[in-house]
PDB file of C-alpha atoms in Angstrom:
ATOM      1  CA  UNK A1341      17.347  42.961  -6.152  1.00 58.00           C
ATOM      2  CA  UNK A1342      14.396  42.097  -8.351  1.00 54.00           C
ATOM      3  CA  UNK A1343      15.479  38.448  -8.575  1.00 61.00           C
ATOM      4  CA  UNK A1344      15.938  38.275  -4.799  1.00 62.00           C
ATOM      5  CA  UNK A1345      12.474  39.726  -4.348  1.00 60.00           C
ATOM      6  CA  UNK A1346      10.975  37.144  -6.687  1.00 62.00           C
ATOM      7  CA  UNK A1347      12.785  34.347  -4.834  1.00 63.00           C
ATOM      8  CA  UNK A1348      11.409  35.591  -1.516  1.00 63.00           C
ATOM      9  CA  UNK A1349       7.886  35.691  -2.955  1.00 63.00           C
ATOM     10  CA  UNK A1350       8.245  32.186  -4.414  1.00 64.00           C
ATOM     11  CA  UNK A1351       9.619  30.836  -1.132  1.00 65.00           C
ATOM     12  CA  UNK A1352       6.764  32.474   0.748  1.00 67.00           C
ATOM     13  CA  UNK A1353       4.247  30.897  -1.629  1.00 64.00           C
ATOM     14  CA  UNK A1354       5.861  27.485  -1.164  1.00 67.00           C
ATOM     15  CA  UNK A1355       5.754  27.873   2.612  1.00 69.00           C
ATOM     16  CA  UNK A1356       2.111  28.925   2.465  1.00 67.00           C
ATOM     17  CA  UNK A1357       1.245  25.929   0.277  1.00 70.00           C
ATOM     18  CA  UNK A1358       3.098  23.597   2.652  1.00 71.00           C
ATOM     19  CA  UNK A1359       1.336  25.119   5.664  1.00 74.00           C
ATOM     20  CA  UNK A1360      -2.047  24.786   3.945  1.00 80.00           C
ATOM     21  CA  UNK A1361      -1.426  21.120   3.094  1.00 85.00           C
ATOM     22  CA  UNK A1362      -0.179  20.448   6.629  1.00 82.00           C
ATOM     23  CA  UNK A1363      -3.249  22.142   8.126  1.00 87.00           C
ATOM     24  CA  UNK A1364      -5.655  20.147   5.933  1.00 89.00           C
ATOM     25  CA  UNK A1365      -3.834  16.904   6.798  1.00 87.00           C
ATOM     26  CA  UNK A1366      -4.006  17.617  10.531  1.00 85.00           C
ATOM     27  CA  UNK A1367      -7.717  18.439  10.267  1.00 89.00           C
ATOM     28  CA  UNK A1368      -8.318  15.182   8.378  1.00 88.00           C
ATOM     29  CA  UNK A1369      -6.361  13.128  10.918  1.00 86.00           C
ATOM     30  CA  UNK A1370      -8.181  14.804  13.803  1.00 86.00           C
ATOM     31  CA  UNK A1371     -11.469  13.905  12.125  1.00 89.00           C
ATOM     32  CA  UNK A1372     -10.415  10.240  12.093  1.00 88.00           C
ATOM     33  CA  UNK A1373     -10.788  10.170  15.877  1.00 87.00           C
ATOM     34  CA  UNK A1374     -14.553  10.276  15.403  1.00 87.00           C
ATOM     35  CA  UNK A1375     -15.286   9.496  11.746  1.00 89.00           C
ATOM     36  CA  UNK A1376     -16.336   6.991  10.676  1.00 93.00           C
ATOM     37  CA  UNK A1377     -18.332   6.066  13.768  1.00 95.00           C
ATOM     38  CA  UNK A1378     -16.962   3.142  15.751  1.00 94.00           C
ATOM     39  CA  UNK A1379     -19.688   0.725  14.626  1.00 96.00           C
ATOM     40  CA  UNK A1380     -19.319   1.720  10.966  1.00 97.00           C
ATOM     41  CA  UNK A1381     -15.534   1.410  11.222  1.00 97.00           C
ATOM     42  CA  UNK A1382     -15.854  -2.089  12.684  1.00 98.00           C
ATOM     43  CA  UNK A1383     -18.229  -3.142   9.878  1.00 98.00           C
ATOM     44  CA  UNK A1384     -15.927  -1.713   7.176  1.00 98.00           C
ATOM     45  CA  UNK A1385     -12.947  -3.502   8.722  1.00 98.00           C
ATOM     46  CA  UNK A1386     -14.777  -6.841   8.959  1.00 98.00           C
ATOM     47  CA  UNK A1387     -16.143  -6.647   5.391  1.00 98.00           C
ATOM     48  CA  UNK A1388     -12.746  -5.687   3.991  1.00 98.00           C
ATOM     49  CA  UNK A1389     -11.205  -8.600   5.926  1.00 98.00           C
ATOM     50  CA  UNK A1390     -13.691 -11.028   4.363  1.00 98.00           C
ATOM     51  CA  UNK A1391     -12.960  -9.578   0.919  1.00 98.00           C
ATOM     52  CA  UNK A1392      -9.228  -9.798   1.681  1.00 98.00           C
ATOM     53  CA  UNK A1393      -9.518 -13.507   2.543  1.00 98.00           C
ATOM     54  CA  UNK A1394     -11.563 -14.377  -0.558  1.00 98.00           C
ATOM     55  CA  UNK A1395      -9.237 -12.511  -2.919  1.00 97.00           C
ATOM     56  CA  UNK A1396      -6.188 -14.017  -1.201  1.00 97.00           C
ATOM     57  CA  UNK A1397      -7.510 -17.507  -1.957  1.00 97.00           C
ATOM     58  CA  UNK A1398      -8.215 -16.593  -5.600  1.00 95.00           C
ATOM     59  CA  UNK A1399      -4.801 -15.033  -6.166  1.00 94.00           C
ATOM     60  CA  UNK A1400      -3.046 -17.756  -4.197  1.00 94.00           C
ATOM     61  CA  UNK A1401      -4.430 -20.406  -6.541  1.00 94.00           C
ATOM     62  CA  UNK A1402      -3.017 -18.551  -9.567  1.00 93.00           C
ATOM     63  CA  UNK A1403       0.311 -18.057  -7.790  1.00 92.00           C
ATOM     64  CA  UNK A1404       0.547 -21.743  -6.848  1.00 94.00           C
ATOM     65  CA  UNK A1405      -0.209 -22.848 -10.408  1.00 93.00           C
ATOM     66  CA  UNK A1406       2.318 -20.473 -11.989  1.00 94.00           C
ATOM     67  CA  UNK A1407       5.064 -21.163  -9.468  1.00 93.00           C
ATOM     68  CA  UNK A1408       4.511 -24.909  -9.570  1.00 93.00           C
ATOM     69  CA  UNK A1409       4.613 -25.214 -13.353  1.00 92.00           C
ATOM     70  CA  UNK A1410       7.285 -22.632 -14.226  1.00 94.00           C
ATOM     71  CA  UNK A1411       9.278 -21.919 -11.066  1.00 94.00           C
ATOM     72  CA  UNK A1412       8.317 -18.245 -11.185  1.00 96.00           C
ATOM     73  CA  UNK A1413       5.355 -16.694  -9.411  1.00 94.00           C
ATOM     74  CA  UNK A1414       3.918 -13.255  -8.732  1.00 93.00           C
ATOM     75  CA  UNK A1415       6.599 -12.291  -6.206  1.00 94.00           C
ATOM     76  CA  UNK A1416       9.428 -13.120  -8.601  1.00 96.00           C
ATOM     77  CA  UNK A1417       7.752 -10.930 -11.221  1.00 97.00           C
ATOM     78  CA  UNK A1418       7.269  -8.051  -8.786  1.00 97.00           C
ATOM     79  CA  UNK A1419      10.904  -8.163  -7.672  1.00 98.00           C
ATOM     80  CA  UNK A1420      12.565  -8.891 -11.013  1.00 98.00           C
ATOM     81  CA  UNK A1421      14.229  -5.437 -11.079  1.00 98.00           C
ATOM     82  CA  UNK A1422      16.020  -5.965 -14.430  1.00 98.00           C
ATOM     83  CA  UNK A1423      14.927  -6.488 -18.061  1.00 98.00           C
ATOM     84  CA  UNK A1424      17.007  -9.684 -18.165  1.00 98.00           C
ATOM     85  CA  UNK A1425      15.094 -11.215 -15.268  1.00 98.00           C
ATOM     86  CA  UNK A1426      11.750 -10.203 -16.772  1.00 98.00           C
ATOM     87  CA  UNK A1427      12.638 -11.887 -20.060  1.00 98.00           C
ATOM     88  CA  UNK A1428      13.693 -15.037 -18.219  1.00 98.00           C
ATOM     89  CA  UNK A1429      10.364 -15.118 -16.362  1.00 98.00           C
ATOM     90  CA  UNK A1430       8.390 -14.522 -19.564  1.00 98.00           C
ATOM     91  CA  UNK A1431      10.235 -17.331 -21.344  1.00 97.00           C
ATOM     92  CA  UNK A1432       9.330 -19.692 -18.521  1.00 97.00           C
ATOM     93  CA  UNK A1433       5.700 -18.536 -18.446  1.00 97.00           C
ATOM     94  CA  UNK A1434       5.004 -18.475 -22.152  1.00 96.00           C
ATOM     95  CA  UNK A1435       1.839 -16.883 -23.530  1.00 96.00           C
ATOM     96  CA  UNK A1436      -0.461 -18.878 -21.242  1.00 95.00           C
ATOM     97  CA  UNK A1437       1.511 -17.955 -18.131  1.00 96.00           C
ATOM     98  CA  UNK A1438       1.509 -14.269 -19.017  1.00 97.00           C
ATOM     99  CA  UNK A1439      -2.272 -14.370 -19.416  1.00 96.00           C
ATOM    100  CA  UNK A1440      -2.635 -15.983 -15.991  1.00 95.00           C
ATOM    101  CA  UNK A1441      -0.411 -13.343 -14.438  1.00 96.00           C
ATOM    102  CA  UNK A1442      -2.421 -10.569 -16.114  1.00 97.00           C
ATOM    103  CA  UNK A1443      -5.569 -12.084 -14.598  1.00 96.00           C
ATOM    104  CA  UNK A1444      -3.921 -12.091 -11.169  1.00 96.00           C
ATOM    105  CA  UNK A1445      -2.982  -8.430 -11.548  1.00 97.00           C
ATOM    106  CA  UNK A1446      -6.550  -7.467 -12.467  1.00 97.00           C
ATOM    107  CA  UNK A1447      -7.719  -9.273  -9.333  1.00 97.00           C
ATOM    108  CA  UNK A1448      -5.063  -7.337  -7.427  1.00 97.00           C
ATOM    109  CA  UNK A1449      -6.783  -4.056  -8.268  1.00 98.00           C
ATOM    110  CA  UNK A1450      -9.662  -5.322  -6.100  1.00 97.00           C
ATOM    111  CA  UNK A1451      -7.202  -6.681  -3.549  1.00 98.00           C
ATOM    112  CA  UNK A1452      -5.674  -3.238  -2.966  1.00 98.00           C
ATOM    113  CA  UNK A1453      -8.724  -1.583  -1.334  1.00 98.00           C
ATOM    114  CA  UNK A1454      -9.404  -4.813   0.572  1.00 98.00           C
ATOM    115  CA  UNK A1455      -6.060  -4.997   2.350  1.00 98.00           C
ATOM    116  CA  UNK A1456      -5.781  -1.207   2.528  1.00 98.00           C
ATOM    117  CA  UNK A1457      -9.093  -0.726   4.328  1.00 98.00           C
ATOM    118  CA  UNK A1458      -8.579  -3.813   6.495  1.00 98.00           C
ATOM    119  CA  UNK A1459      -5.141  -2.811   7.793  1.00 98.00           C
ATOM    120  CA  UNK A1460      -6.074   0.875   8.089  1.00 98.00           C
ATOM    121  CA  UNK A1461      -9.257  -0.106   9.947  1.00 98.00           C
ATOM    122  CA  UNK A1462      -7.334  -2.277  12.413  1.00 98.00           C
ATOM    123  CA  UNK A1463      -4.815   0.502  13.053  1.00 98.00           C
ATOM    124  CA  UNK A1464      -7.534   3.119  13.552  1.00 97.00           C
ATOM    125  CA  UNK A1465      -9.543   0.896  15.913  1.00 97.00           C
ATOM    126  CA  UNK A1466      -6.476   0.434  18.113  1.00 97.00           C
ATOM    127  CA  UNK A1467      -5.367   4.073  17.794  1.00 97.00           C
ATOM    128  CA  UNK A1468      -8.716   5.326  19.059  1.00 95.00           C
ATOM    129  CA  UNK A1469      -8.242   3.252  22.209  1.00 93.00           C
ATOM    130  CA  UNK A1470      -4.937   4.957  22.989  1.00 91.00           C
ATOM    131  CA  UNK A1471      -5.326   7.722  25.542  1.00 78.00           C
ATOM    132  CA  UNK A1472      -4.400  10.770  23.512  1.00 74.00           C
ATOM    133  CA  UNK A1473      -0.843  12.076  23.433  1.00 85.00           C
ATOM    134  CA  UNK A1474       1.941  11.553  20.925  1.00 91.00           C
ATOM    135  CA  UNK A1475       1.337   7.832  20.413  1.00 93.00           C
ATOM    136  CA  UNK A1476      -2.262   8.376  19.346  1.00 94.00           C
ATOM    137  CA  UNK A1477      -1.273  11.235  17.044  1.00 93.00           C
ATOM    138  CA  UNK A1478       1.429   9.028  15.537  1.00 95.00           C
ATOM    139  CA  UNK A1479      -1.155   6.271  15.102  1.00 96.00           C
ATOM    140  CA  UNK A1480      -3.412   8.605  13.142  1.00 95.00           C
ATOM    141  CA  UNK A1481      -0.575   9.239  10.697  1.00 96.00           C
ATOM    142  CA  UNK A1482       0.123   5.498  10.494  1.00 97.00           C
ATOM    143  CA  UNK A1483      -3.562   4.886   9.688  1.00 97.00           C
ATOM    144  CA  UNK A1484      -3.188   6.406   6.220  1.00 97.00           C
ATOM    145  CA  UNK A1485      -0.009   4.441   5.417  1.00 98.00           C
ATOM    146  CA  UNK A1486      -1.842   1.342   4.039  1.00 98.00           C
ATOM    147  CA  UNK A1487      -3.740   3.642   1.673  1.00 97.00           C
ATOM    148  CA  UNK A1488      -0.464   5.192   0.493  1.00 98.00           C
ATOM    149  CA  UNK A1489       0.928   1.663   0.062  1.00 99.00           C
ATOM    150  CA  UNK A1490      -2.078   0.896  -2.125  1.00 98.00           C
ATOM    151  CA  UNK A1491      -1.148   3.841  -4.342  1.00 98.00           C
ATOM    152  CA  UNK A1492       2.310   2.365  -4.915  1.00 99.00           C
ATOM    153  CA  UNK A1493       0.667  -0.994  -5.615  1.00 99.00           C
ATOM    154  CA  UNK A1494      -1.414   0.599  -8.375  1.00 99.00           C
ATOM    155  CA  UNK A1495       1.707   2.084 -10.000  1.00 99.00           C
ATOM    156  CA  UNK A1496       3.412  -1.301  -9.687  1.00 99.00           C
ATOM    157  CA  UNK A1497       0.485  -3.122 -11.306  1.00 98.00           C
ATOM    158  CA  UNK A1498       0.302  -0.681 -14.196  1.00 98.00           C
ATOM    159  CA  UNK A1499       3.980  -1.245 -14.995  1.00 98.00           C
ATOM    160  CA  UNK A1500       3.615  -5.023 -14.709  1.00 98.00           C
ATOM    161  CA  UNK A1501       0.667  -4.978 -17.113  1.00 98.00           C
ATOM    162  CA  UNK A1502       2.528  -2.721 -19.541  1.00 98.00           C
ATOM    163  CA  UNK A1503       5.354  -5.264 -19.729  1.00 98.00           C
ATOM    164  CA  UNK A1504       2.944  -8.162 -20.225  1.00 98.00           C
ATOM    165  CA  UNK A1505       1.061  -6.358 -22.988  1.00 97.00           C
ATOM    166  CA  UNK A1506       4.070  -4.816 -24.741  1.00 97.00           C
ATOM    167  CA  UNK A1507       7.660  -6.091 -24.545  1.00 95.00           C
ATOM    168  CA  UNK A1508       8.955  -2.607 -25.376  1.00 97.00           C
ATOM    169  CA  UNK A1509       8.231  -1.500 -21.805  1.00 98.00           C
ATOM    170  CA  UNK A1510      10.711  -4.073 -20.502  1.00 98.00           C
ATOM    171  CA  UNK A1511      13.524  -1.805 -21.704  1.00 96.00           C
ATOM    172  CA  UNK A1512      11.809   1.434 -20.637  1.00 96.00           C
ATOM    173  CA  UNK A1513      12.329   1.285 -16.879  1.00 96.00           C
ATOM    174  CA  UNK A1514       9.157  -0.613 -15.995  1.00 98.00           C
ATOM    175  CA  UNK A1515      10.996  -3.515 -14.261  1.00 98.00           C
ATOM    176  CA  UNK A1516      12.784  -1.094 -11.922  1.00 98.00           C
ATOM    177  CA  UNK A1517       9.691   1.059 -11.284  1.00 98.00           C
ATOM    178  CA  UNK A1518       7.535  -1.986 -10.517  1.00 99.00           C
ATOM    179  CA  UNK A1519      10.105  -3.498  -8.142  1.00 99.00           C
ATOM    180  CA  UNK A1520      10.773  -0.171  -6.426  1.00 99.00           C
ATOM    181  CA  UNK A1521       7.048   0.397  -5.873  1.00 99.00           C
ATOM    182  CA  UNK A1522       6.672  -3.171  -4.585  1.00 98.00           C
ATOM    183  CA  UNK A1523       9.519  -2.592  -2.105  1.00 99.00           C
ATOM    184  CA  UNK A1524       8.000   0.665  -0.853  1.00 99.00           C
ATOM    185  CA  UNK A1525       4.559  -0.958  -0.660  1.00 99.00           C
ATOM    186  CA  UNK A1526       5.710  -3.864   1.491  1.00 98.00           C
ATOM    187  CA  UNK A1527       7.854  -1.556   3.621  1.00 98.00           C
ATOM    188  CA  UNK A1528       4.900   0.712   4.376  1.00 98.00           C
ATOM    189  CA  UNK A1529       2.593  -2.215   5.114  1.00 98.00           C
ATOM    190  CA  UNK A1530       5.225  -3.727   7.425  1.00 98.00           C
ATOM    191  CA  UNK A1531       5.462  -0.407   9.282  1.00 98.00           C
ATOM    192  CA  UNK A1532       1.682  -0.237   9.661  1.00 98.00           C
ATOM    193  CA  UNK A1533       1.389  -3.824  10.896  1.00 98.00           C
ATOM    194  CA  UNK A1534       4.278  -3.329  13.359  1.00 98.00           C
ATOM    195  CA  UNK A1535       2.579  -0.259  14.814  1.00 98.00           C
ATOM    196  CA  UNK A1536      -0.708  -2.158  15.160  1.00 98.00           C
ATOM    197  CA  UNK A1537       0.983  -5.015  17.048  1.00 97.00           C
ATOM    198  CA  UNK A1538       2.957  -2.674  19.340  1.00 96.00           C
ATOM    199  CA  UNK A1539      -0.105  -0.508  20.061  1.00 96.00           C
ATOM    200  CA  UNK A1540      -2.180  -3.619  20.773  1.00 96.00           C
ATOM    201  CA  UNK A1541       0.452  -4.901  23.220  1.00 96.00           C
ATOM    202  CA  UNK A1542       0.492  -1.508  24.973  1.00 93.00           C
ATOM    203  CA  UNK A1543      -3.301  -1.569  25.302  1.00 94.00           C
ATOM    204  CA  UNK A1544      -3.255  -5.096  26.739  1.00 94.00           C
ATOM    205  CA  UNK A1545      -0.520  -4.178  29.253  1.00 92.00           C
ATOM    206  CA  UNK A1546      -2.407  -1.039  30.321  1.00 88.00           C
ATOM    207  CA  UNK A1547      -5.600  -3.041  30.754  1.00 87.00           C
ATOM    208  CA  UNK A1548      -3.824  -5.661  32.906  1.00 90.00           C
ATOM    209  CA  UNK A1549      -2.299  -2.932  35.084  1.00 86.00           C
ATOM    210  CA  UNK A1550      -5.707  -1.398  35.664  1.00 74.00           C
TER     211      UNK A1550
END
């Protein structure tokens, strides 16, 4: 009886915690309908887009150089999955290649907020134009997805750097963790971009009908 009572109390606490988190999340998403102000949101989105373009060019140059000289670039490193593949990439890169990749990853830490804010800003701008209802509410949830994707990108980058700095991490699960996080990251970003395109098409169709 005592154990059953404790289980009921623990379950009730868990439910209360879940309800509290859900309430806070809904309040935050509701706030996104008005904050930041439309003008500020547009400025943030434009500035993050400019930053996104600049950093893309910087990282693209490193990627092109690595891929062209060794056959392996950033994407191959991100999706290596296994220790064997990581070692093959590192052999091809050598010390100089690993240093270049480390530089690219450090740049990527700046890239994360750039693409995160840019994509989230685009989604929120379109979502605000939707006329309430389930689609707009869904859009508010989708707005935070690029930020979540950025979190997985950070975990991915940390594991990639650990392997570059210390070979021991190659055998400690870092290849799998990095590739898994990269897969989730791209999946979430794809979902966000798909919603943006669909919502934009809906807005255009509605405007034509009017």
